[in-house]
């Protein structure tokens, strides 16, 4: 039988803490993470809520699998209505916090209302209490974490918190745990700030044991061999996510200077993962129980503190190539500041890059920026701007709204320079190179996201490669000579793989370990994980429907908020030929993209007129209760 | 990599035999059996073909798995345009023929055209030849098989053939192998007859070996223990499919006297499987490599020859309770005659039952029947009628057209007495008791069929039973207190389980071994079978889409022929309260059924106005090529 979900229900307004039990037969439909989060929101929240009002709800959730002794298992989802996009907000983070939240007996923590004064929640098993946090307000993450550990008297606590940016309601403020793991996107940190909720601290506890130890060991016993035989994951471990940056540039598809080009000859080599490995890297960090060790720890004496970890590929791109910055130290410093203040590095770097283009094209000038010279490549200005944004100081106050809102205020052609979908800035994978990823940027319920579907490039690998064999299990075995096509099969690949990634964000699994193209654990291993881990005899058919259900719940949430297909777009720049480098002349074919979008709706069972789930699709996914509400 | 399909392409008109190769990457979309058959028909056949004309095609097909050393693996599909229904025609049979067809190196045999004179096909590995069959024409199956073996000089041949009924184009003539296994339904035997094709004989050969012997042995090594611990399959082996007949009667849901009641107090005990076991059963027979041994061998000295096997549940019902017959010997004799002459026992028994009701209600009389008294319960008349039908003699010529066409000729209220869908007579599971099965009767592309979806009754078992745990893998874990409900979840169960059974009819697996409710091998074992058996790393997600693809190809075939939702119905009698016994007053709720039908179309992605697959659904299932044709 499927386990029940135990949910800590925290009313911040009344300072009341209760427990909700979701019976296993319902939990199985929404088995954790993001699916559980959006389920709880749809159950209780009315549409039209101001995301930064007490009426918004915010859910931390893990899954029935969280804490099992295997790689890629320690992830936590935060679900809320996003202040950045106005859509459902969804964000995942790793670390040790997720496992210990679950080890204390909780599948989710639901926050509602608003505390009169700053508080934090402390969880020790069944006990949970709200504690005053006025003395923590304004503190950067490292300091606040230290203070919390001291006052609880336990330096092994796990703390997920906001920094000053969340307190200041920066639209892309994030939630940080371990001072260097982020629930990065969608501005979930601002929602915590609006609720006067500084942090959630959990005492370490003993994680769950596998249901079938012997079976489970078949998955884990050869992990080092799996790693050794696996160049992809081995490279990820050695060079981190930034290992691919140089390759993207060489192909002409590294977003550079606010996406005006895909080519960064003056800087790519300086900010790529191998350079980081050879220069500032001092350690490889890991999440709970994970053998991959993809996390970076970097140090620049007197400038960058290893305590705050190190930059991912996305961060190297957004603060590096997006801004034309060629200094890895600057990127690392910007990363550190984001972790200290609690800012999403993607939206932060991309918003600065946007401002730089506006500056270079004369839409803003020194009068607007308080004297800062926002030219592409100006390394000095970037860390300053990060602080100004976090504190909403001067020009930073405008950029704290994100590029889309800032563009609306700047006026002129500025809107054409915001590289965002639904108000969320694009991550650093170019739709011109990966049109299926671009399609998902457009339709993803919580704005542009690169971790919500598989990338087109894997379909160019040999058909007998492990990657292709695993992709075949989720329904696509057509190969492509290059990545550029966007035919029916590619659209289906986009949708099917989106459903698969949606499973991962529901079960709170890391895509670098459990994604279908990372050769560590494939879809069939996932079935074994459920079976041996918790005795859940599932199938990829059941799980794919779980994934599809989550996506549909999110789209339904958005539909209630008034979102339609008009909000599913790509910035016009994607349809304009790239100007130089190896990708010169390449762009997304606008007509084909429109056709693919329509095909996607049809494949998803959404109304092509509105882009929203049809009643039939909701009912097929056991979501008829939404229609009855 | 997926294996290629090797197809023997036999043009009967020109007596030319060729070989077609379907590359593995296409074969994987239509991996055998019925899916491969309908694929070949859709590739080459135009709509509007007279089923009994040379322009019809007929395909025998097996699958990449056929011949693996495991239970439930030896099945062959015949696909053609059905002369009974005018729809796609589809029928499965077991035996040893399927394994040896494959062992000779063939995934399918495609027949086209019409031989000038009767012929049969003989296959010995790569060699295949058409041989004259004029001397076999008119012979019953046992004789013809003997003669073929003698003239080839090999008494170990496997022969699939028609009897005199197929030669006479009886609309529900079947194809018989081993003289007692039938591709029973849809009148496929008449198509062979129309082509002057008497038989396909295959030399025995060495079946394929598992790709991974060690892995494969995990499935087979404990088979006897699996059987011993399994009351369902153990009971099936001991008492055959007829073991449940008495139980159906006791519940009030044994179709009796042409479905005018569900209660057969005077006869149920006399014709049920335990009685057969205690009286006329002399042996339990098996298909290739199968440990279940569900097939009956019965003997009545001087009357019923064990050579022709013994009756299934369906046969005991259609010749027994449908006709009010209480004599098991009569049922066994009728069964033998059907196997000798090559007649589908379901349609044959049901058509006689229909005639009996017409007779009792005065729509026909002795003048019509040539003096026969067609009262319910008249044992003497039944064997006579079977012979008359097979030979199209006298009144038999009318009944040889099936109950639907006969009713049209009889006129009056006769149409209300034909218990058929799309012209095919209902099998013996009552929609009043199993509304999800009834729904599939209505929508199944090749007419009413009880082996195309899972039965509602399993959903009333305990949630931790193996049956329920396996059903959960195909998407339904809601339980029901009784079977009668027909809500959204039940409709989805009907559709999902239809897709699962569609996998089985594609991979040519026996539902009694591989169906989700028989406790021998469940969906997760099926994945292992593909992996260890042929190195196909698939998932239940891929397979369910295979199943859905097959159903959609069939519906598309029908749509080309002009079929619409108007052809998806149940006989009115299902909506009329049953008159007596434990089921007194029970009927299918007409309004709920109409709603469920509509829901089914929506869940299936079919146009609710026409009941046919939408373009989007076809494209999603990689069937866009149909639209381009």
mmCIF file of N, CA, C and O in Angstrom, chain B residues 525-557:
data_model
loop_
_atom_site.group_PDB
_atom_site.id
_atom_site.type_symbol
_atom_site.label_atom_id
_atom_site.label_comp_id
_atom_site.label_asym_id
_atom_site.label_seq_id
_atom_site.Cartn_x
_atom_site.Cartn_y
_atom_site.Cartn_z
ATOM 1 N N UNK B 525 6.574 -8.124 -15.329
ATOM 2 C CA UNK B 525 7.209 -9.305 -15.929
ATOM 3 C C UNK B 525 7.282 -9.178 -17.444
ATOM 4 O O UNK B 525 8.222 -9.667 -18.076
ATOM 5 N N UNK B 526 6.281 -8.532 -18.010
ATOM 6 C CA UNK B 526 6.254 -8.353 -19.462
ATOM 7 C C UNK B 526 7.458 -7.537 -19.925
ATOM 8 O O UNK B 526 8.062 -7.826 -20.970
ATOM 9 N N UNK B 527 7.805 -6.520 -19.134
ATOM 10 C CA UNK B 527 8.985 -5.710 -19.464
ATOM 11 C C UNK B 527 10.234 -6.594 -19.423
ATOM 12 O O UNK B 527 11.100 -6.516 -20.300
ATOM 13 N N UNK B 528 10.308 -7.426 -18.404
ATOM 14 C CA UNK B 528 11.456 -8.345 -18.296
ATOM 15 C C UNK B 528 11.471 -9.346 -19.449
ATOM 16 O O UNK B 528 12.539 -9.702 -19.963
ATOM 17 N N UNK B 529 10.299 -9.810 -19.834
ATOM 18 C CA UNK B 529 10.222 -10.751 -20.955
ATOM 19 C C UNK B 529 10.845 -10.142 -22.209
ATOM 20 O O UNK B 529 11.636 -10.797 -22.912
ATOM 21 N N UNK B 530 10.508 -8.889 -22.475
ATOM 22 C CA UNK B 530 11.052 -8.221 -23.674
ATOM 23 C C UNK B 530 12.567 -8.051 -23.549
ATOM 24 O O UNK B 530 13.312 -8.254 -24.503
ATOM 25 N N UNK B 531 12.999 -7.698 -22.367
ATOM 26 C CA UNK B 531 14.421 -7.425 -22.148
ATOM 27 C C UNK B 531 15.249 -8.705 -22.222
ATOM 28 O O UNK B 531 16.209 -8.802 -22.984
ATOM 29 N N UNK B 532 14.880 -9.668 -21.427
ATOM 30 C CA UNK B 532 15.661 -10.909 -21.400
ATOM 31 C C UNK B 532 15.393 -11.761 -22.637
ATOM 32 O O UNK B 532 16.263 -12.489 -23.099
ATOM 33 N N UNK B 533 14.176 -11.662 -23.159
ATOM 34 C CA UNK B 533 13.807 -12.510 -24.285
ATOM 35 C C UNK B 533 14.500 -12.113 -25.573
ATOM 36 O O UNK B 533 15.085 -12.958 -26.264
ATOM 37 N N UNK B 534 14.446 -10.814 -25.914
ATOM 38 C CA UNK B 534 15.016 -10.399 -27.205
ATOM 39 C C UNK B 534 15.904 -9.161 -27.078
ATOM 40 O O UNK B 534 16.267 -8.555 -28.085
ATOM 41 N N UNK B 535 16.224 -8.754 -25.849
ATOM 42 C CA UNK B 535 17.101 -7.595 -25.677
ATOM 43 C C UNK B 535 16.415 -6.273 -25.966
ATOM 44 O O UNK B 535 17.059 -5.274 -26.240
ATOM 45 N N UNK B 536 15.106 -6.268 -25.888
ATOM 46 C CA UNK B 536 14.326 -5.046 -26.136
ATOM 47 C C UNK B 536 14.092 -4.346 -24.799
ATOM 48 O O UNK B 536 13.296 -4.799 -23.995
ATOM 49 N N UNK B 537 14.815 -3.260 -24.599
ATOM 50 C CA UNK B 537 14.672 -2.514 -23.344
ATOM 51 C C UNK B 537 13.492 -1.563 -23.465
ATOM 52 O O UNK B 537 13.646 -0.407 -23.820
ATOM 53 N N UNK B 538 12.337 -2.075 -23.156
ATOM 54 C CA UNK B 538 11.139 -1.257 -23.319
ATOM 55 C C UNK B 538 10.604 -0.826 -21.972
ATOM 56 O O UNK B 538 11.241 -1.029 -20.933
ATOM 57 N N UNK B 539 9.460 -0.204 -21.964
ATOM 58 C CA UNK B 539 8.804 0.226 -20.729
ATOM 59 C C UNK B 539 7.314 0.039 -20.911
ATOM 60 O O UNK B 539 6.829 -0.093 -22.039
ATOM 61 N N UNK B 540 6.587 0.051 -19.814
ATOM 62 C CA UNK B 540 5.143 -0.080 -19.945
ATOM 63 C C UNK B 540 4.560 1.151 -20.640
ATOM 64 O O UNK B 540 3.506 1.071 -21.265
ATOM 65 N N UNK B 541 5.267 2.256 -20.563
ATOM 66 C CA UNK B 541 4.820 3.455 -21.278
ATOM 67 C C UNK B 541 4.889 3.220 -22.793
ATOM 68 O O UNK B 541 3.920 3.473 -23.513
ATOM 69 N N UNK B 542 6.028 2.725 -23.257
ATOM 70 C CA UNK B 542 6.138 2.441 -24.695
ATOM 71 C C UNK B 542 5.105 1.397 -25.118
ATOM 72 O O UNK B 542 4.437 1.546 -26.143
ATOM 73 N N UNK B 543 4.954 0.365 -24.318
ATOM 74 C CA UNK B 543 4.041 -0.714 -24.706
ATOM 75 C C UNK B 543 2.586 -0.247 -24.710
ATOM 76 O O UNK B 543 1.814 -0.612 -25.599
ATOM 77 N N UNK B 544 2.208 0.546 -23.721
ATOM 78 C CA UNK B 544 0.820 1.015 -23.701
ATOM 79 C C UNK B 544 0.534 1.871 -24.931
ATOM 80 O O UNK B 544 -0.571 1.859 -25.467
ATOM 81 N N UNK B 545 1.543 2.576 -25.384
ATOM 82 C CA UNK B 545 1.327 3.371 -26.599
ATOM 83 C C UNK B 545 1.232 2.457 -27.821
ATOM 84 O O UNK B 545 0.489 2.743 -28.756
ATOM 85 N N UNK B 546 1.985 1.367 -27.805
ATOM 86 C CA UNK B 546 1.834 0.364 -28.870
ATOM 87 C C UNK B 546 0.391 -0.125 -28.898
ATOM 88 O O UNK B 546 -0.247 -0.191 -29.962
ATOM 89 N N UNK B 547 -0.114 -0.453 -27.711
ATOM 90 C CA UNK B 547 -1.485 -0.950 -27.629
ATOM 91 C C UNK B 547 -2.482 0.086 -28.126
ATOM 92 O O UNK B 547 -3.410 -0.228 -28.877
ATOM 93 N N UNK B 548 -2.282 1.321 -27.727
ATOM 94 C CA UNK B 548 -3.183 2.392 -28.146
ATOM 95 C C UNK B 548 -3.077 2.616 -29.661
ATOM 96 O O UNK B 548 -4.071 2.865 -30.340
ATOM 97 N N UNK B 549 -1.856 2.517 -30.165
ATOM 98 C CA UNK B 549 -1.641 2.701 -31.609
ATOM 99 C C UNK B 549 -2.431 1.667 -32.395
ATOM 100 O O UNK B 549 -3.094 1.990 -33.377
ATOM 101 N N UNK B 550 -2.361 0.409 -31.964
ATOM 102 C CA UNK B 550 -3.095 -0.645 -32.670
ATOM 103 C C UNK B 550 -4.589 -0.345 -32.701
ATOM 104 O O UNK B 550 -5.243 -0.432 -33.745
ATOM 105 N N UNK B 551 -5.142 0.034 -31.549
ATOM 106 C CA UNK B 551 -6.584 0.313 -31.493
ATOM 107 C C UNK B 551 -6.930 1.465 -32.437
ATOM 108 O O UNK B 551 -7.935 1.419 -33.158
ATOM 109 N N UNK B 552 -6.093 2.478 -32.448
ATOM 110 C CA UNK B 552 -6.371 3.620 -33.314
ATOM 111 C C UNK B 552 -6.235 3.270 -34.797
ATOM 112 O O UNK B 552 -6.998 3.782 -35.624
ATOM 113 N N UNK B 553 -5.282 2.424 -35.138
ATOM 114 C CA UNK B 553 -5.174 2.005 -36.541
ATOM 115 C C UNK B 553 -6.439 1.267 -36.963
ATOM 116 O O UNK B 553 -6.936 1.433 -38.076
ATOM 117 N N UNK B 554 -6.948 0.449 -36.049
ATOM 118 C CA UNK B 554 -8.154 -0.303 -36.368
ATOM 119 C C UNK B 554 -9.364 0.619 -36.536
ATOM 120 O O UNK B 554 -10.167 0.446 -37.449
ATOM 121 N N UNK B 555 -9.470 1.572 -35.609
ATOM 122 C CA UNK B 555 -10.587 2.516 -35.732
ATOM 123 C C UNK B 555 -10.450 3.334 -37.006
ATOM 124 O O UNK B 555 -11.447 3.684 -37.646
ATOM 125 N N UNK B 556 -9.222 3.674 -37.364
ATOM 126 C CA UNK B 556 -9.014 4.439 -38.586
ATOM 127 C C UNK B 556 -9.402 3.598 -39.804
ATOM 128 O O UNK B 556 -10.038 4.092 -40.736
ATOM 129 N N UNK B 557 -9.026 2.339 -39.761
ATOM 130 C CA UNK B 557 -9.425 1.417 -40.846
ATOM 131 C C UNK B 557 -10.945 1.445 -40.992
ATOM 132 O O UNK B 557 -11.487 1.584 -42.086
#
